[in-house]
Amino acid sequence: MPATGPSRAVLRRRRIGAAALLAVVGGGVWAAAAQFEPPEVLRTERCTATVGSDSYDLTPVQAQNAALIAGVAVVRGLPARAASIAIATAVQESRLENIDYGDEAGPDSRGLFQQRPSQGWGTEAQVMDPLYAAGAFYDALVRIPGYETLPITDAAQRVQRSAYPTAYADHEPEGRAFASALTGQSPAALTCVLRKASAPGDPAAVAAAAERIFGPLGGVADGNALVVPATEPGGWTTASWAVASADALSITEVSFAGQVWTRASGEWSPSPTDAENLTITVAGDPAS
C-alpha cells in the first residue's frame, strides 16, 4: 500500500501560507532597504565632464589639476585646443597627479608633465609647482608651428619627446571633453560628486587660490561666500575651476549665469542668480 501524504488541499494551504510569509518578510526587507542611506564614507567621489553624449571621470585631485591647466591656457589667451593637448599629455605622463618621482627613462622626471630638470625644464621645485609646469608646457607648445591643427598625440610628442610617442592618443577624448568643460566652451559641463566637507572653508583662501591662476578677480567676501564679478562666457572658466576645486577648498555651492552647482546634489540645476557675479560658497564651521 503506497504511503499516504498530505492532501492536495493541505499542500495548497501550505503554499499559500509560505507565499504570504515571503511577501511579509520581503516587504519588510524592501522597506528597510528603502530607508537605508549608504554611509557618507561609501559615496564615490568623482568629477565628470559631459560634452554631447560623451562623459569622462576624474578624481577630485585630478580634476583640480586639469582645471589649473585649462585656466592657464585661458589666461594666456590660448585656444581650447591647447588645453586639450596639455590635459591629454598630463593624463598620460602622471595620471594628472603631481608626482615626485620618475621612471627608468627619466629618473629625474617630476610633476604633472614629468618634466626633467636635466633637460632644461626648470629646477625640481619649479616643475613640482603645477602652475609653473603648465606654463612651461605651453611655452614649448606655442613654439610648434601649426600645433592647433596637429593631432593631439603629435603635438604632445613634439613637446615631450616621449619614448612612447603614440600613447597620448589614448587620452585624446577625455582631454577634449575636460578642456571644453573647464575653459567654458561647454557651460555647466563639469560636475563633481563629493562627500560632505570635512572642514570649514575660507572665502579668502578660495580667492587666493583662484587669483594665483587667473590674476586679480576683484572678489568680495560676504559671510561664507566669495562674490566675484563675472560675465559669460569667461566666467564659466572660473566657475568650473571652483567646482573642480570644491573638495580641496571645502566649497559647497557655485552659482553663475542662471545655474547653481551644489555639493549635496553634485549637479548643476537652473536657479535665479546674479547676472553679473559668480558666487562661491564654502562650508561653515559646524560648531558655530
mmCIF file of C-alpha atoms in Angstrom:
data_model
loop_
_atom_site.group_PDB
_atom_site.id
_atom_site.type_symbol
_atom_site.label_atom_id
_atom_site.label_comp_id
_atom_site.label_asym_id
_atom_site.label_seq_id
_atom_site.Cartn_x
_atom_site.Cartn_y
_atom_site.Cartn_z
ATOM 1 C CA MET A 1 0.000 0.000 0.000
ATOM 2 C CA PRO A 2 1.509 3.352 -1.009
ATOM 3 C CA ALA A 3 2.468 5.766 1.752
ATOM 4 C CA THR A 4 -0.033 8.435 2.388
ATOM 5 C CA GLY A 5 0.884 12.150 2.439
ATOM 6 C CA PRO A 6 -0.812 15.497 2.862
ATOM 7 C CA SER A 7 -3.894 16.040 0.802
ATOM 8 C CA ARG A 8 -3.901 18.433 -2.124
ATOM 9 C CA ALA A 9 -5.894 20.902 -0.055
ATOM 10 C CA VAL A 10 -3.308 20.824 2.730
ATOM 11 C CA LEU A 11 -0.452 21.321 0.242
ATOM 12 C CA ARG A 12 -2.276 24.220 -1.342
ATOM 13 C CA ARG A 13 -2.755 25.863 2.068
ATOM 14 C CA ARG A 14 0.929 25.382 2.844
ATOM 15 C CA ARG A 15 1.958 27.002 -0.435
ATOM 16 C CA ILE A 16 -0.359 29.934 0.160
ATOM 17 C CA GLY A 17 0.971 30.340 3.698
ATOM 18 C CA ALA A 18 4.592 30.244 2.544
ATOM 19 C CA ALA A 19 3.905 32.789 -0.170
ATOM 20 C CA ALA A 20 2.264 35.092 2.333
ATOM 21 C CA LEU A 21 5.203 34.739 4.721
ATOM 22 C CA LEU A 22 7.660 35.535 1.922
ATOM 23 C CA ALA A 23 5.622 38.566 0.942
ATOM 24 C CA VAL A 24 5.664 39.861 4.522
ATOM 25 C CA VAL A 25 9.363 39.199 5.015
ATOM 26 C CA GLY A 26 10.252 40.518 1.560
ATOM 27 C CA GLY A 27 8.199 43.618 2.118
ATOM 28 C CA GLY A 28 9.974 44.247 5.392
ATOM 29 C CA VAL A 29 13.381 43.850 3.761
ATOM 30 C CA TRP A 30 12.379 46.191 0.928
ATOM 31 C CA ALA A 31 11.083 48.786 3.385
ATOM 32 C CA ALA A 32 14.290 48.596 5.392
ATOM 33 C CA ALA A 33 16.374 48.915 2.230
ATOM 34 C CA ALA A 34 14.306 51.877 1.071
ATOM 35 C CA GLN A 35 15.010 53.650 4.356
ATOM 36 C CA PHE A 36 18.719 52.769 4.364
ATOM 37 C CA GLU A 37 21.091 55.500 3.282
ATOM 38 C CA PRO A 38 24.667 54.464 2.468
ATOM 39 C CA PRO A 39 27.232 55.871 4.890
ATOM 40 C CA GLU A 40 28.879 59.075 3.692
ATOM 41 C CA VAL A 41 32.238 57.296 3.515
ATOM 42 C CA LEU A 42 30.873 54.953 0.823
ATOM 43 C CA ARG A 43 29.982 57.772 -1.555
ATOM 44 C CA THR A 44 32.306 57.527 -4.551
ATOM 45 C CA GLU A 45 33.865 60.913 -5.219
ATOM 46 C CA ARG A 46 34.354 61.828 -8.869
ATOM 47 C CA CYS A 47 34.291 64.748 -11.264
ATOM 48 C CA THR A 48 32.682 64.262 -14.660
ATOM 49 C CA ALA A 49 32.989 66.192 -17.908
ATOM 50 C CA THR A 50 29.947 65.683 -20.113
ATOM 51 C CA VAL A 51 30.098 67.107 -23.624
ATOM 52 C CA GLY A 52 27.417 65.940 -26.018
ATOM 53 C CA SER A 53 26.816 62.252 -25.419
ATOM 54 C CA ASP A 54 30.299 61.594 -24.017
ATOM 55 C CA SER A 55 31.236 61.587 -20.333
ATOM 56 C CA TYR A 56 34.606 61.070 -18.666
ATOM 57 C CA ASP A 57 35.502 60.836 -14.974
ATOM 58 C CA LEU A 58 38.461 62.022 -12.916
ATOM 59 C CA THR A 59 39.135 62.001 -9.195
ATOM 60 C CA PRO A 60 38.757 65.366 -7.435
ATOM 61 C CA VAL A 61 42.548 65.751 -7.252
ATOM 62 C CA GLN A 62 42.919 65.028 -10.971
ATOM 63 C CA ALA A 63 40.074 67.406 -11.826
ATOM 64 C CA GLN A 64 41.605 70.233 -9.813
ATOM 65 C CA ASN A 65 44.889 69.796 -11.687
ATOM 66 C CA ALA A 66 43.053 69.695 -15.020
ATOM 67 C CA ALA A 67 41.225 72.907 -14.074
ATOM 68 C CA LEU A 68 44.532 74.620 -13.336
ATOM 69 C CA ILE A 69 45.948 73.516 -16.693
ATOM 70 C CA ALA A 70 42.853 74.786 -18.512
ATOM 71 C CA GLY A 71 42.861 78.035 -16.532
ATOM 72 C CA VAL A 72 46.457 78.790 -17.517
ATOM 73 C CA ALA A 73 45.532 78.318 -21.190
ATOM 74 C CA VAL A 74 42.618 80.749 -20.861
ATOM 75 C CA VAL A 75 44.711 83.373 -19.055
ATOM 76 C CA ARG A 76 47.319 83.156 -21.816
ATOM 77 C CA GLY A 77 44.668 83.615 -24.487
ATOM 78 C CA LEU A 78 45.307 80.168 -25.952
ATOM 79 C CA PRO A 79 42.588 78.163 -27.718
ATOM 80 C CA ALA A 80 40.779 75.299 -26.012
ATOM 81 C CA ARG A 81 42.801 73.020 -28.302
ATOM 82 C CA ALA A 82 45.934 73.920 -26.327
ATOM 83 C CA ALA A 83 44.221 72.849 -23.098
ATOM 84 C CA SER A 84 43.103 69.593 -24.768
ATOM 85 C CA ILE A 85 46.701 68.803 -25.703
ATOM 86 C CA ALA A 86 48.022 69.703 -22.261
ATOM 87 C CA ILE A 87 45.394 67.738 -20.327
ATOM 88 C CA ALA A 88 45.814 64.636 -22.508
ATOM 89 C CA THR A 89 49.573 64.889 -22.015
ATOM 90 C CA ALA A 90 49.299 65.151 -18.231
ATOM 91 C CA VAL A 91 46.905 62.180 -18.100
ATOM 92 C CA GLN A 92 49.476 60.065 -19.900
ATOM 93 C CA GLU A 93 52.528 61.356 -18.053
ATOM 94 C CA SER A 94 51.296 61.462 -14.455
ATOM 95 C CA ARG A 95 47.614 60.462 -14.375
ATOM 96 C CA LEU A 96 47.060 64.184 -13.682
ATOM 97 C CA GLU A 97 48.722 63.818 -10.285
ATOM 98 C CA ASN A 98 51.638 65.964 -9.146
ATOM 99 C CA ILE A 99 54.029 63.064 -8.571
ATOM 100 C CA ASP A 100 57.539 63.488 -7.191
ATOM 101 C CA TYR A 101 59.216 60.586 -8.972
ATOM 102 C CA GLY A 102 60.144 59.483 -12.491
ATOM 103 C CA ASP A 103 60.813 56.184 -14.238
ATOM 104 C CA GLU A 104 63.777 54.404 -15.810
ATOM 105 C CA ALA A 105 63.517 56.521 -18.960
ATOM 106 C CA GLY A 106 63.525 59.726 -16.931
ATOM 107 C CA PRO A 107 64.619 59.156 -13.346
ATOM 108 C CA ASP A 108 64.617 62.888 -12.623
ATOM 109 C CA SER A 109 61.156 63.449 -14.189
ATOM 110 C CA ARG A 110 58.740 65.226 -11.874
ATOM 111 C CA GLY A 111 55.313 66.787 -11.682
ATOM 112 C CA LEU A 112 52.180 66.791 -13.821
ATOM 113 C CA PHE A 113 54.084 66.632 -17.107
ATOM 114 C CA GLN A 114 57.087 64.595 -15.892
ATOM 115 C CA GLN A 115 59.391 67.423 -16.884
ATOM 116 C CA ARG A 116 63.113 66.796 -16.365
ATOM 117 C CA PRO A 117 65.339 69.406 -14.736
ATOM 118 C CA SER A 118 68.285 67.796 -16.530
ATOM 119 C CA GLN A 119 66.603 68.617 -19.863
ATOM 120 C CA GLY A 120 66.181 72.300 -19.101
ATOM 121 C CA TRP A 121 62.584 72.347 -17.865
ATOM 122 C CA GLY A 122 63.493 74.146 -14.638
ATOM 123 C CA THR A 123 64.518 73.213 -11.128
ATOM 124 C CA GLU A 124 62.889 70.306 -9.334
ATOM 125 C CA ALA A 125 60.960 72.749 -7.146
ATOM 126 C CA GLN A 126 59.716 74.582 -10.227
ATOM 127 C CA VAL A 127 58.469 71.554 -12.158
ATOM 128 C CA MET A 128 56.743 70.333 -8.991
ATOM 129 C CA ASP A 129 54.714 73.563 -8.983
ATOM 130 C CA PRO A 130 51.675 72.802 -11.205
ATOM 131 C CA LEU A 131 51.292 76.448 -12.213
ATOM 132 C CA TYR A 132 54.909 76.670 -13.362
ATOM 133 C CA ALA A 133 54.747 73.241 -15.042
ATOM 134 C CA ALA A 134 51.647 74.147 -17.056
ATOM 135 C CA GLY A 135 53.222 77.420 -18.131
ATOM 136 C CA ALA A 136 56.411 75.667 -19.204
ATOM 137 C CA PHE A 137 54.401 73.161 -21.239
ATOM 138 C CA TYR A 138 52.536 75.936 -23.063
ATOM 139 C CA ASP A 139 55.767 77.839 -23.647
ATOM 140 C CA ALA A 140 57.033 74.830 -25.578
ATOM 141 C CA LEU A 141 53.713 74.093 -27.284
ATOM 142 C CA VAL A 142 53.251 77.523 -28.841
ATOM 143 C CA ARG A 143 56.680 77.284 -30.467
ATOM 144 C CA ILE A 144 55.413 74.377 -32.603
ATOM 145 C CA PRO A 145 54.156 75.753 -35.953
ATOM 146 C CA GLY A 146 50.509 74.872 -36.547
ATOM 147 C CA TYR A 147 50.077 72.981 -33.285
ATOM 148 C CA GLU A 148 46.374 73.901 -33.317
ATOM 149 C CA THR A 149 45.729 71.663 -36.317
ATOM 150 C CA LEU A 150 48.030 68.784 -35.426
ATOM 151 C CA PRO A 151 46.584 65.591 -33.975
ATOM 152 C CA ILE A 152 46.767 65.890 -30.189
ATOM 153 C CA THR A 153 49.196 62.992 -29.881
ATOM 154 C CA ASP A 154 51.574 64.547 -32.450
ATOM 155 C CA ALA A 155 51.567 67.938 -30.742
ATOM 156 C CA ALA A 156 52.107 66.349 -27.347
ATOM 157 C CA GLN A 157 55.013 64.259 -28.616
ATOM 158 C CA ARG A 158 56.757 67.260 -30.158
ATOM 159 C CA VAL A 159 56.734 68.893 -26.729
ATOM 160 C CA GLN A 160 57.503 65.856 -24.601
ATOM 161 C CA ARG A 161 59.737 63.746 -26.880
ATOM 162 C CA SER A 162 58.499 60.637 -25.119
ATOM 163 C CA ALA A 163 59.777 57.102 -25.549
ATOM 164 C CA TYR A 164 56.119 56.184 -26.181
ATOM 165 C CA PRO A 165 55.090 58.682 -28.867
ATOM 166 C CA THR A 166 51.668 57.224 -29.662
ATOM 167 C CA ALA A 167 50.494 56.809 -26.067
ATOM 168 C CA TYR A 168 48.967 60.287 -25.905
ATOM 169 C CA ALA A 169 46.338 59.280 -28.460
ATOM 170 C CA ASP A 170 44.675 57.077 -25.825
ATOM 171 C CA HIS A 171 43.715 60.191 -23.872
ATOM 172 C CA GLU A 172 42.537 62.497 -26.638
ATOM 173 C CA PRO A 173 38.783 62.070 -25.967
ATOM 174 C CA GLU A 174 38.927 62.910 -22.262
ATOM 175 C CA GLY A 175 41.441 65.674 -22.968
ATOM 176 C CA ARG A 176 38.971 67.329 -25.341
ATOM 177 C CA ALA A 177 35.998 66.840 -23.000
ATOM 178 C CA PHE A 178 37.682 68.256 -19.918
ATOM 179 C CA ALA A 179 39.231 71.109 -21.875
ATOM 180 C CA SER A 180 35.828 72.050 -23.285
ATOM 181 C CA ALA A 181 34.185 71.927 -19.852
ATOM 182 C CA LEU A 182 36.986 73.698 -17.993
ATOM 183 C CA THR A 183 37.651 76.507 -20.468
ATOM 184 C CA GLY A 184 33.969 77.447 -20.562
ATOM 185 C CA GLN A 185 33.404 76.259 -24.121
ATOM 186 C CA SER A 186 30.726 73.933 -22.710
ATOM 187 C CA PRO A 187 28.929 75.750 -19.847
ATOM 188 C CA ALA A 188 27.915 73.739 -16.764
ATOM 189 C CA ALA A 189 29.551 70.658 -18.274
ATOM 190 C CA LEU A 190 31.716 69.797 -15.266
ATOM 191 C CA THR A 191 30.076 68.211 -12.229
ATOM 192 C CA CYS A 192 31.596 66.750 -9.076
ATOM 193 C CA VAL A 193 30.048 64.222 -6.701
ATOM 194 C CA LEU A 194 31.661 64.719 -3.297
ATOM 195 C CA ARG A 195 31.224 63.768 0.321
ATOM 196 C CA LYS A 196 30.339 66.394 2.891
ATOM 197 C CA ALA A 197 33.096 68.905 3.583
ATOM 198 C CA SER A 198 35.285 67.678 6.430
ATOM 199 C CA ALA A 199 36.392 71.170 7.462
ATOM 200 C CA PRO A 200 35.080 74.722 7.207
ATOM 201 C CA GLY A 201 36.120 76.709 4.157
ATOM 202 C CA ASP A 202 37.553 80.202 3.868
ATOM 203 C CA PRO A 203 36.474 82.649 1.147
ATOM 204 C CA ALA A 204 39.891 84.324 1.392
ATOM 205 C CA ALA A 205 41.618 81.008 0.681
ATOM 206 C CA VAL A 206 39.352 80.450 -2.342
ATOM 207 C CA ALA A 207 40.178 83.938 -3.633
ATOM 208 C CA ALA A 208 43.925 83.395 -3.152
ATOM 209 C CA ALA A 209 43.856 80.030 -4.971
ATOM 210 C CA ALA A 210 41.817 81.435 -7.865
ATOM 211 C CA GLU A 211 43.902 84.569 -8.240
ATOM 212 C CA ARG A 212 47.129 82.588 -8.334
ATOM 213 C CA ILE A 213 45.858 81.177 -11.638
ATOM 214 C CA PHE A 214 43.582 83.896 -13.014
ATOM 215 C CA GLY A 215 45.093 87.046 -11.556
ATOM 216 C CA PRO A 216 43.102 89.693 -9.615
ATOM 217 C CA LEU A 217 39.388 88.914 -9.722
ATOM 218 C CA GLY A 218 38.012 91.686 -7.529
ATOM 219 C CA GLY A 219 36.099 89.250 -5.343
ATOM 220 C CA VAL A 220 34.448 90.331 -2.088
ATOM 221 C CA ALA A 221 33.766 88.061 0.894
ATOM 222 C CA ASP A 222 30.166 88.024 2.089
ATOM 223 C CA GLY A 223 29.893 85.716 5.080
ATOM 224 C CA ASN A 224 30.738 82.222 3.826
ATOM 225 C CA ALA A 225 30.608 83.329 0.193
ATOM 226 C CA LEU A 226 33.049 84.869 -2.245
ATOM 227 C CA VAL A 227 31.295 87.114 -4.766
ATOM 228 C CA VAL A 228 33.299 87.661 -7.951
ATOM 229 C CA PRO A 229 32.335 89.996 -10.810
ATOM 230 C CA ALA A 230 31.958 87.728 -13.853
ATOM 231 C CA THR A 231 30.072 87.517 -17.113
ATOM 232 C CA GLU A 232 29.680 84.877 -19.793
ATOM 233 C CA PRO A 233 31.492 83.192 -21.366
ATOM 234 C CA GLY A 234 34.687 83.790 -19.383
ATOM 235 C CA GLY A 235 33.027 83.384 -16.019
ATOM 236 C CA TRP A 236 32.440 79.711 -16.750
ATOM 237 C CA THR A 237 36.184 79.079 -16.609
ATOM 238 C CA THR A 238 36.349 80.306 -13.022
ATOM 239 C CA ALA A 239 33.040 78.643 -12.114
ATOM 240 C CA SER A 240 34.232 75.287 -13.437
ATOM 241 C CA TRP A 241 37.541 75.725 -11.633
ATOM 242 C CA ALA A 242 35.599 76.296 -8.404
ATOM 243 C CA VAL A 243 33.624 73.081 -8.846
ATOM 244 C CA ALA A 244 36.807 71.139 -9.638
ATOM 245 C CA SER A 245 38.437 72.649 -6.524
ATOM 246 C CA ALA A 246 35.442 72.103 -4.240
ATOM 247 C CA ASP A 247 36.931 69.109 -2.454
ATOM 248 C CA ALA A 248 40.235 70.816 -1.634
ATOM 249 C CA LEU A 249 38.692 74.159 -0.629
ATOM 250 C CA SER A 250 35.512 72.968 1.161
ATOM 251 C CA ILE A 251 33.272 74.638 -1.420
ATOM 252 C CA THR A 252 29.592 73.746 -1.066
ATOM 253 C CA GLU A 253 27.945 75.801 -3.820
ATOM 254 C CA VAL A 254 28.853 77.573 -7.052
ATOM 255 C CA SER A 255 26.277 79.899 -8.607
ATOM 256 C CA PHE A 256 26.618 81.561 -12.010
ATOM 257 C CA ALA A 257 24.620 82.529 -15.111
ATOM 258 C CA GLY A 258 21.300 81.030 -14.046
ATOM 259 C CA GLN A 259 22.833 77.764 -12.848
ATOM 260 C CA VAL A 260 23.893 76.501 -9.428
ATOM 261 C CA TRP A 261 26.085 73.522 -8.522
ATOM 262 C CA THR A 262 25.637 72.161 -5.019
ATOM 263 C CA ARG A 263 27.836 69.727 -3.158
ATOM 264 C CA ALA A 264 24.727 67.985 -1.833
ATOM 265 C CA SER A 265 23.441 67.061 -5.304
ATOM 266 C CA GLY A 266 26.702 67.035 -7.234
ATOM 267 C CA GLU A 267 24.887 68.537 -10.219
ATOM 268 C CA TRP A 268 24.124 71.862 -11.887
ATOM 269 C CA SER A 269 20.497 72.948 -11.887
ATOM 270 C CA PRO A 270 18.633 76.087 -13.002
ATOM 271 C CA SER A 271 18.422 78.759 -10.323
ATOM 272 C CA PRO A 272 17.898 82.537 -10.173
ATOM 273 C CA THR A 273 21.369 84.095 -9.969
ATOM 274 C CA ASP A 274 23.024 87.478 -10.081
ATOM 275 C CA ALA A 275 23.673 88.055 -13.779
ATOM 276 C CA GLU A 276 26.894 89.969 -13.143
ATOM 277 C CA ASN A 277 28.516 87.856 -10.429
ATOM 278 C CA LEU A 278 29.887 84.415 -9.712
ATOM 279 C CA THR A 279 29.192 83.317 -6.136
ATOM 280 C CA ILE A 280 31.298 80.615 -4.476
ATOM 281 C CA THR A 281 30.054 79.425 -1.072
ATOM 282 C CA VAL A 282 32.172 77.448 1.377
ATOM 283 C CA ALA A 283 31.262 75.206 4.292
ATOM 284 C CA GLY A 284 30.726 76.900 7.614
ATOM 285 C CA ASP A 285 32.064 75.799 10.979
ATOM 286 C CA PRO A 286 29.673 73.071 12.218
ATOM 287 C CA ALA A 287 30.488 74.033 15.800
ATOM 288 C CA SER A 288 29.342 77.625 15.357
#
